[in-house]
Amino acid sequence: MPIIEQLVTSFIASAAFVIIFNGPKRSLFHCGLVGMIGWMLYFLLESNGLDMVLATVIAAFAIAIAAQYFAKKYKTPVIIYSVAGIIPLVPGGIAYNAMRNFVQNDYNLAINLAAKAFMISGSIAIGLVFSEVINQVIRRSKLKSIVNKSQ
């Protein structure tokens, strides 16, 4: 049952983000699907003992691949899908607890939580960038092979 709850809530979070920020209505379902894919990958990896940061990198990489696929298929910008897809991964609760502990003068716990939130945020960026770099390498190699065939 927890997997179904995770599927539904991650889909709703990603799709709601598209509604809130006035994204294209036709991409609503696909953005929810991208967020659901990324969150389920993260959830399954972390629940099987993988480090939170590494699970986030892998999930963000999967989100970027799915976003590139949908963007190409539906001829829309990649950012629509990738931004909505990463919403479930954003460490908002951890950042909130870090700030709360700073206010309550529990600096040791606050710094630990802030560092964790920073590492998770960085791992989201790394996963997205790594996927884009691989996508560019693949595109350039395809372009070179097309140019070589025409010569």
mmCIF file with all atom_site columns, C-alpha atoms in Angstrom:
data_model
loop_
_atom_site.group_PDB
_atom_site.id
_atom_site.type_symbol
_atom_site.label_atom_id
_atom_site.label_alt_id
_atom_site.label_comp_id
_atom_site.label_asym_id
_atom_site.label_entity_id
_atom_site.label_seq_id
_atom_site.pdbx_PDB_ins_code
_atom_site.Cartn_x
_atom_site.Cartn_y
_atom_site.Cartn_z
_atom_site.occupancy
_atom_site.B_iso_or_equiv
_atom_site.pdbx_formal_charge
_atom_site.auth_seq_id
_atom_site.auth_comp_id
_atom_site.auth_asym_id
_atom_site.auth_atom_id
_atom_site.pdbx_PDB_model_num
ATOM 1   C CA . MET A 1 1   ? 0.000  0.000  0.000   1.00 0.00 ? 1   MET A CA 1
ATOM 2   C CA . PRO A 1 2   ? 2.756  2.562  0.678   1.00 0.00 ? 2   PRO A CA 1
ATOM 3   C CA . ILE A 1 3   ? 3.943  2.273  -2.948  1.00 0.00 ? 3   ILE A CA 1
ATOM 4   C CA . ILE A 1 4   ? 0.515  3.231  -4.265  1.00 0.00 ? 4   ILE A CA 1
ATOM 5   C CA . GLU A 1 5   ? 0.423  6.193  -1.876  1.00 0.00 ? 5   GLU A CA 1
ATOM 6   C CA . GLN A 1 6   ? 3.878  7.263  -3.080  1.00 0.00 ? 6   GLN A CA 1
ATOM 7   C CA . LEU A 1 7   ? 2.788  6.944  -6.718  1.00 0.00 ? 7   LEU A CA 1
ATOM 8   C CA . VAL A 1 8   ? -0.364 8.987  -6.246  1.00 0.00 ? 8   VAL A CA 1
ATOM 9   C CA . THR A 1 9   ? 1.129  11.748 -4.100  1.00 0.00 ? 9   THR A CA 1
ATOM 10  C CA . SER A 1 10  ? 4.206  12.242 -6.287  1.00 0.00 ? 10  SER A CA 1
ATOM 11  C CA . PHE A 1 11  ? 1.999  12.409 -9.389  1.00 0.00 ? 11  PHE A CA 1
ATOM 12  C CA . ILE A 1 12  ? -0.299 14.970 -7.753  1.00 0.00 ? 12  ILE A CA 1
ATOM 13  C CA . ALA A 1 13  ? 2.631  17.089 -6.511  1.00 0.00 ? 13  ALA A CA 1
ATOM 14  C CA . SER A 1 14  ? 4.193  17.310 -9.960  1.00 0.00 ? 14  SER A CA 1
ATOM 15  C CA . ALA A 1 15  ? 0.920  17.882 -11.777 1.00 0.00 ? 15  ALA A CA 1
ATOM 16  C CA . ALA A 1 16  ? -0.199 20.502 -9.238  1.00 0.00 ? 16  ALA A CA 1
ATOM 17  C CA . PHE A 1 17  ? 3.041  22.386 -9.780  1.00 0.00 ? 17  PHE A CA 1
ATOM 18  C CA . VAL A 1 18  ? 2.157  22.710 -13.470 1.00 0.00 ? 18  VAL A CA 1
ATOM 19  C CA . ILE A 1 19  ? -1.282 24.060 -12.548 1.00 0.00 ? 19  ILE A CA 1
ATOM 20  C CA . ILE A 1 20  ? 0.057  26.510 -9.966  1.00 0.00 ? 20  ILE A CA 1
ATOM 21  C CA . PHE A 1 21  ? 2.664  27.948 -12.338 1.00 0.00 ? 21  PHE A CA 1
ATOM 22  C CA . ASN A 1 22  ? 0.316  28.064 -15.297 1.00 0.00 ? 22  ASN A CA 1
ATOM 23  C CA . GLY A 1 23  ? 2.095  25.476 -17.415 1.00 0.00 ? 23  GLY A CA 1
ATOM 24  C CA . PRO A 1 24  ? 0.594  24.096 -20.602 1.00 0.00 ? 24  PRO A CA 1
ATOM 25  C CA . LYS A 1 25  ? -2.553 22.110 -19.807 1.00 0.00 ? 25  LYS A CA 1
ATOM 26  C CA . ARG A 1 26  ? -1.726 19.401 -22.333 1.00 0.00 ? 26  ARG A CA 1
ATOM 27  C CA . SER A 1 27  ? 1.521  18.611 -20.466 1.00 0.00 ? 27  SER A CA 1
ATOM 28  C CA . LEU A 1 28  ? -0.196 18.167 -17.095 1.00 0.00 ? 28  LEU A CA 1
ATOM 29  C CA . PHE A 1 29  ? -0.402 14.367 -17.232 1.00 0.00 ? 29  PHE A CA 1
ATOM 30  C CA . HIS A 1 30  ? 3.105  13.969 -18.623 1.00 0.00 ? 30  HIS A CA 1
ATOM 31  C CA . CYS A 1 31  ? 4.649  16.231 -15.988 1.00 0.00 ? 31  CYS A CA 1
ATOM 32  C CA . GLY A 1 32  ? 2.909  14.232 -13.290 1.00 0.00 ? 32  GLY A CA 1
ATOM 33  C CA . LEU A 1 33  ? 4.235  11.056 -14.862 1.00 0.00 ? 33  LEU A CA 1
ATOM 34  C CA . VAL A 1 34  ? 7.804  12.390 -14.943 1.00 0.00 ? 34  VAL A CA 1
ATOM 35  C CA . GLY A 1 35  ? 7.616  13.359 -11.265 1.00 0.00 ? 35  GLY A CA 1
ATOM 36  C CA . MET A 1 36  ? 6.126  9.998  -10.375 1.00 0.00 ? 36  MET A CA 1
ATOM 37  C CA . ILE A 1 37  ? 8.893  8.121  -12.216 1.00 0.00 ? 37  ILE A CA 1
ATOM 38  C CA . GLY A 1 38  ? 11.610 10.102 -10.486 1.00 0.00 ? 38  GLY A CA 1
ATOM 39  C CA . TRP A 1 39  ? 10.105 9.830  -7.027  1.00 0.00 ? 39  TRP A CA 1
ATOM 40  C CA . MET A 1 40  ? 9.444  6.099  -7.305  1.00 0.00 ? 40  MET A CA 1
ATOM 41  C CA . LEU A 1 41  ? 13.015 5.480  -8.400  1.00 0.00 ? 41  LEU A CA 1
ATOM 42  C CA . TYR A 1 42  ? 14.263 7.559  -5.470  1.00 0.00 ? 42  TYR A CA 1
ATOM 43  C CA . PHE A 1 43  ? 11.892 5.866  -3.024  1.00 0.00 ? 43  PHE A CA 1
ATOM 44  C CA . LEU A 1 44  ? 12.824 2.360  -4.132  1.00 0.00 ? 44  LEU A CA 1
ATOM 45  C CA . LEU A 1 45  ? 16.564 3.049  -4.132  1.00 0.00 ? 45  LEU A CA 1
ATOM 46  C CA . GLU A 1 46  ? 16.541 4.686  -0.717  1.00 0.00 ? 46  GLU A CA 1
ATOM 47  C CA . SER A 1 47  ? 14.296 2.044  0.838   1.00 0.00 ? 47  SER A CA 1
ATOM 48  C CA . ASN A 1 48  ? 16.743 -0.605 -0.390  1.00 0.00 ? 48  ASN A CA 1
ATOM 49  C CA . GLY A 1 49  ? 19.604 1.035  1.498   1.00 0.00 ? 49  GLY A CA 1
ATOM 50  C CA . LEU A 1 50  ? 21.170 3.370  -1.067  1.00 0.00 ? 50  LEU A CA 1
ATOM 51  C CA . ASP A 1 51  ? 22.437 6.708  0.225   1.00 0.00 ? 51  ASP A CA 1
ATOM 52  C CA . MET A 1 52  ? 19.943 9.557  -0.043  1.00 0.00 ? 52  MET A CA 1
ATOM 53  C CA . VAL A 1 53  ? 22.260 11.743 -2.116  1.00 0.00 ? 53  VAL A CA 1
ATOM 54  C CA . LEU A 1 54  ? 23.149 9.010  -4.617  1.00 0.00 ? 54  LEU A CA 1
ATOM 55  C CA . ALA A 1 55  ? 19.486 7.994  -4.917  1.00 0.00 ? 55  ALA A CA 1
ATOM 56  C CA . THR A 1 56  ? 18.636 11.629 -5.656  1.00 0.00 ? 56  THR A CA 1
ATOM 57  C CA . VAL A 1 57  ? 21.288 11.869 -8.383  1.00 0.00 ? 57  VAL A CA 1
ATOM 58  C CA . ILE A 1 58  ? 19.957 8.717  -10.055 1.00 0.00 ? 58  ILE A CA 1
ATOM 59  C CA . ALA A 1 59  ? 16.337 9.864  -9.768  1.00 0.00 ? 59  ALA A CA 1
ATOM 60  C CA . ALA A 1 60  ? 17.156 13.334 -11.148 1.00 0.00 ? 60  ALA A CA 1
ATOM 61  C CA . PHE A 1 61  ? 18.992 11.674 -14.037 1.00 0.00 ? 61  PHE A CA 1
ATOM 62  C CA . ALA A 1 62  ? 15.909 9.551  -14.777 1.00 0.00 ? 62  ALA A CA 1
ATOM 63  C CA . ILE A 1 63  ? 13.692 12.642 -14.550 1.00 0.00 ? 63  ILE A CA 1
ATOM 64  C CA . ALA A 1 64  ? 15.875 14.463 -17.058 1.00 0.00 ? 64  ALA A CA 1
ATOM 65  C CA . ILE A 1 65  ? 15.783 11.529 -19.484 1.00 0.00 ? 65  ILE A CA 1
ATOM 66  C CA . ALA A 1 66  ? 11.993 11.297 -19.236 1.00 0.00 ? 66  ALA A CA 1
ATOM 67  C CA . ALA A 1 67  ? 11.711 15.081 -19.623 1.00 0.00 ? 67  ALA A CA 1
ATOM 68  C CA . GLN A 1 68  ? 13.847 15.013 -22.755 1.00 0.00 ? 68  GLN A CA 1
ATOM 69  C CA . TYR A 1 69  ? 11.748 12.195 -24.170 1.00 0.00 ? 69  TYR A CA 1
ATOM 70  C CA . PHE A 1 70  ? 8.430  13.991 -23.589 1.00 0.00 ? 70  PHE A CA 1
ATOM 71  C CA . ALA A 1 71  ? 9.825  17.321 -24.797 1.00 0.00 ? 71  ALA A CA 1
ATOM 72  C CA . LYS A 1 72  ? 10.949 15.768 -28.057 1.00 0.00 ? 72  LYS A CA 1
ATOM 73  C CA . LYS A 1 73  ? 7.757  13.767 -28.516 1.00 0.00 ? 73  LYS A CA 1
ATOM 74  C CA . TYR A 1 74  ? 5.383  16.668 -27.834 1.00 0.00 ? 74  TYR A CA 1
ATOM 75  C CA . LYS A 1 75  ? 7.626  19.473 -29.167 1.00 0.00 ? 75  LYS A CA 1
ATOM 76  C CA . THR A 1 76  ? 7.696  21.459 -25.945 1.00 0.00 ? 76  THR A CA 1
ATOM 77  C CA . PRO A 1 77  ? 10.594 22.845 -23.884 1.00 0.00 ? 77  PRO A CA 1
ATOM 78  C CA . VAL A 1 78  ? 12.401 20.341 -21.664 1.00 0.00 ? 78  VAL A CA 1
ATOM 79  C CA . ILE A 1 79  ? 12.226 22.656 -18.675 1.00 0.00 ? 79  ILE A CA 1
ATOM 80  C CA . ILE A 1 80  ? 8.452  22.205 -18.389 1.00 0.00 ? 80  ILE A CA 1
ATOM 81  C CA . TYR A 1 81  ? 8.876  18.518 -17.611 1.00 0.00 ? 81  TYR A CA 1
ATOM 82  C CA . SER A 1 82  ? 12.151 18.630 -15.706 1.00 0.00 ? 82  SER A CA 1
ATOM 83  C CA . VAL A 1 83  ? 11.140 21.374 -13.260 1.00 0.00 ? 83  VAL A CA 1
ATOM 84  C CA . ALA A 1 84  ? 7.788  19.758 -12.529 1.00 0.00 ? 84  ALA A CA 1
ATOM 85  C CA . GLY A 1 85  ? 9.483  16.372 -12.253 1.00 0.00 ? 85  GLY A CA 1
ATOM 86  C CA . ILE A 1 86  ? 12.010 17.392 -9.614  1.00 0.00 ? 86  ILE A CA 1
ATOM 87  C CA . ILE A 1 87  ? 9.406  18.890 -7.282  1.00 0.00 ? 87  ILE A CA 1
ATOM 88  C CA . PRO A 1 88  ? 8.954  15.670 -5.262  1.00 0.00 ? 88  PRO A CA 1
ATOM 89  C CA . LEU A 1 89  ? 12.743 15.448 -4.776  1.00 0.00 ? 89  LEU A CA 1
ATOM 90  C CA . VAL A 1 90  ? 13.233 18.976 -3.416  1.00 0.00 ? 90  VAL A CA 1
ATOM 91  C CA . PRO A 1 91  ? 14.305 18.764 0.254   1.00 0.00 ? 91  PRO A CA 1
ATOM 92  C CA . GLY A 1 92  ? 11.822 21.309 1.587   1.00 0.00 ? 92  GLY A CA 1
ATOM 93  C CA . GLY A 1 93  ? 11.120 19.499 4.844   1.00 0.00 ? 93  GLY A CA 1
ATOM 94  C CA . ILE A 1 94  ? 14.800 19.137 5.644   1.00 0.00 ? 94  ILE A CA 1
ATOM 95  C CA . ALA A 1 95  ? 15.448 22.818 4.880   1.00 0.00 ? 95  ALA A CA 1
ATOM 96  C CA . TYR A 1 96  ? 12.495 23.815 7.051   1.00 0.00 ? 96  TYR A CA 1
ATOM 97  C CA . ASN A 1 97  ? 13.790 21.731 9.966   1.00 0.00 ? 97  ASN A CA 1
ATOM 98  C CA . ALA A 1 98  ? 17.259 23.228 9.526   1.00 0.00 ? 98  ALA A CA 1
ATOM 99  C CA . MET A 1 99  ? 15.887 26.763 9.795   1.00 0.00 ? 99  MET A CA 1
ATOM 100 C CA . ARG A 1 100 ? 13.670 25.801 12.731  1.00 0.00 ? 100 ARG A CA 1
ATOM 101 C CA . ASN A 1 101 ? 16.681 24.415 14.598  1.00 0.00 ? 101 ASN A CA 1
ATOM 102 C CA . PHE A 1 102 ? 18.678 27.568 13.868  1.00 0.00 ? 102 PHE A CA 1
ATOM 103 C CA . VAL A 1 103 ? 15.893 29.631 15.435  1.00 0.00 ? 103 VAL A CA 1
ATOM 104 C CA . GLN A 1 104 ? 15.760 27.288 18.437  1.00 0.00 ? 104 GLN A CA 1
ATOM 105 C CA . ASN A 1 105 ? 19.552 27.653 18.890  1.00 0.00 ? 105 ASN A CA 1
ATOM 106 C CA . ASP A 1 106 ? 20.257 23.978 18.165  1.00 0.00 ? 106 ASP A CA 1
ATOM 107 C CA . TYR A 1 107 ? 23.130 24.818 15.847  1.00 0.00 ? 107 TYR A CA 1
ATOM 108 C CA . ASN A 1 108 ? 24.688 21.360 15.580  1.00 0.00 ? 108 ASN A CA 1
ATOM 109 C CA . LEU A 1 109 ? 21.504 19.739 14.290  1.00 0.00 ? 109 LEU A CA 1
ATOM 110 C CA . ALA A 1 110 ? 20.710 22.796 12.156  1.00 0.00 ? 110 ALA A CA 1
ATOM 111 C CA . ILE A 1 111 ? 24.077 22.657 10.390  1.00 0.00 ? 111 ILE A CA 1
ATOM 112 C CA . ASN A 1 112 ? 23.742 18.914 9.798   1.00 0.00 ? 112 ASN A CA 1
ATOM 113 C CA . LEU A 1 113 ? 20.277 19.338 8.284   1.00 0.00 ? 113 LEU A CA 1
ATOM 114 C CA . ALA A 1 114 ? 21.345 22.351 6.214   1.00 0.00 ? 114 ALA A CA 1
ATOM 115 C CA . ALA A 1 115 ? 24.309 20.408 4.839   1.00 0.00 ? 115 ALA A CA 1
ATOM 116 C CA . LYS A 1 116 ? 22.022 17.499 3.963   1.00 0.00 ? 116 LYS A CA 1
ATOM 117 C CA . ALA A 1 117 ? 19.561 19.825 2.203   1.00 0.00 ? 117 ALA A CA 1
ATOM 118 C CA . PHE A 1 118 ? 22.431 21.445 0.315   1.00 0.00 ? 118 PHE A CA 1
ATOM 119 C CA . MET A 1 119 ? 23.840 18.082 -0.777  1.00 0.00 ? 119 MET A CA 1
ATOM 120 C CA . ILE A 1 120 ? 20.433 16.861 -1.956  1.00 0.00 ? 120 ILE A CA 1
ATOM 121 C CA . SER A 1 121 ? 19.842 20.089 -3.868  1.00 0.00 ? 121 SER A CA 1
ATOM 122 C CA . GLY A 1 122 ? 23.256 19.775 -5.480  1.00 0.00 ? 122 GLY A CA 1
ATOM 123 C CA . SER A 1 123 ? 22.609 16.166 -6.381  1.00 0.00 ? 123 SER A CA 1
ATOM 124 C CA . ILE A 1 124 ? 19.394 17.178 -8.177  1.00 0.00 ? 124 ILE A CA 1
ATOM 125 C CA . ALA A 1 125 ? 21.412 19.661 -10.225 1.00 0.00 ? 125 ALA A CA 1
ATOM 126 C CA . ILE A 1 126 ? 24.138 17.123 -10.941 1.00 0.00 ? 126 ILE A CA 1
ATOM 127 C CA . GLY A 1 127 ? 21.632 14.535 -12.151 1.00 0.00 ? 127 GLY A CA 1
ATOM 128 C CA . LEU A 1 128 ? 19.951 17.018 -14.487 1.00 0.00 ? 128 LEU A CA 1
ATOM 129 C CA . VAL A 1 129 ? 23.227 18.366 -15.871 1.00 0.00 ? 129 VAL A CA 1
ATOM 130 C CA . PHE A 1 130 ? 24.748 14.913 -16.320 1.00 0.00 ? 130 PHE A CA 1
ATOM 131 C CA . SER A 1 131 ? 21.752 13.810 -18.359 1.00 0.00 ? 131 SER A CA 1
ATOM 132 C CA . GLU A 1 132 ? 21.950 16.920 -20.527 1.00 0.00 ? 132 GLU A CA 1
ATOM 133 C CA . VAL A 1 133 ? 25.654 16.364 -21.161 1.00 0.00 ? 133 VAL A CA 1
ATOM 134 C CA . ILE A 1 134 ? 25.035 12.775 -22.229 1.00 0.00 ? 134 ILE A CA 1
ATOM 135 C CA . ASN A 1 135 ? 22.159 13.933 -24.448 1.00 0.00 ? 135 ASN A CA 1
ATOM 136 C CA . GLN A 1 136 ? 24.422 16.499 -26.149 1.00 0.00 ? 136 GLN A CA 1
ATOM 137 C CA . VAL A 1 137 ? 27.159 13.907 -26.726 1.00 0.00 ? 137 VAL A CA 1
ATOM 138 C CA . ILE A 1 138 ? 24.652 11.531 -28.311 1.00 0.00 ? 138 ILE A CA 1
ATOM 139 C CA . ARG A 1 139 ? 23.229 14.295 -30.519 1.00 0.00 ? 139 ARG A CA 1
ATOM 140 C CA . ARG A 1 140 ? 26.678 15.366 -31.696 1.00 0.00 ? 140 ARG A CA 1
ATOM 141 C CA . SER A 1 141 ? 27.734 11.805 -32.468 1.00 0.00 ? 141 SER A CA 1
ATOM 142 C CA . LYS A 1 142 ? 24.541 11.294 -34.499 1.00 0.00 ? 142 LYS A CA 1
ATOM 143 C CA . LEU A 1 143 ? 25.161 14.569 -36.319 1.00 0.00 ? 143 LEU A CA 1
ATOM 144 C CA . LYS A 1 144 ? 28.747 13.549 -37.119 1.00 0.00 ? 144 LYS A CA 1
ATOM 145 C CA . SER A 1 145 ? 27.617 10.192 -38.458 1.00 0.00 ? 145 SER A CA 1
ATOM 146 C CA . ILE A 1 146 ? 25.025 11.891 -40.682 1.00 0.00 ? 146 ILE A CA 1
ATOM 147 C CA . VAL A 1 147 ? 27.624 14.354 -41.991 1.00 0.00 ? 147 VAL A CA 1
ATOM 148 C CA . ASN A 1 148 ? 30.113 11.547 -42.637 1.00 0.00 ? 148 ASN A CA 1
ATOM 149 C CA . LYS A 1 149 ? 27.521 9.511  -44.548 1.00 0.00 ? 149 LYS A CA 1
ATOM 150 C CA . SER A 1 150 ? 26.650 12.459 -46.786 1.00 0.00 ? 150 SER A CA 1
ATOM 151 C CA . GLN A 1 151 ? 30.288 13.049 -47.768 1.00 0.00 ? 151 GLN A CA 1
#
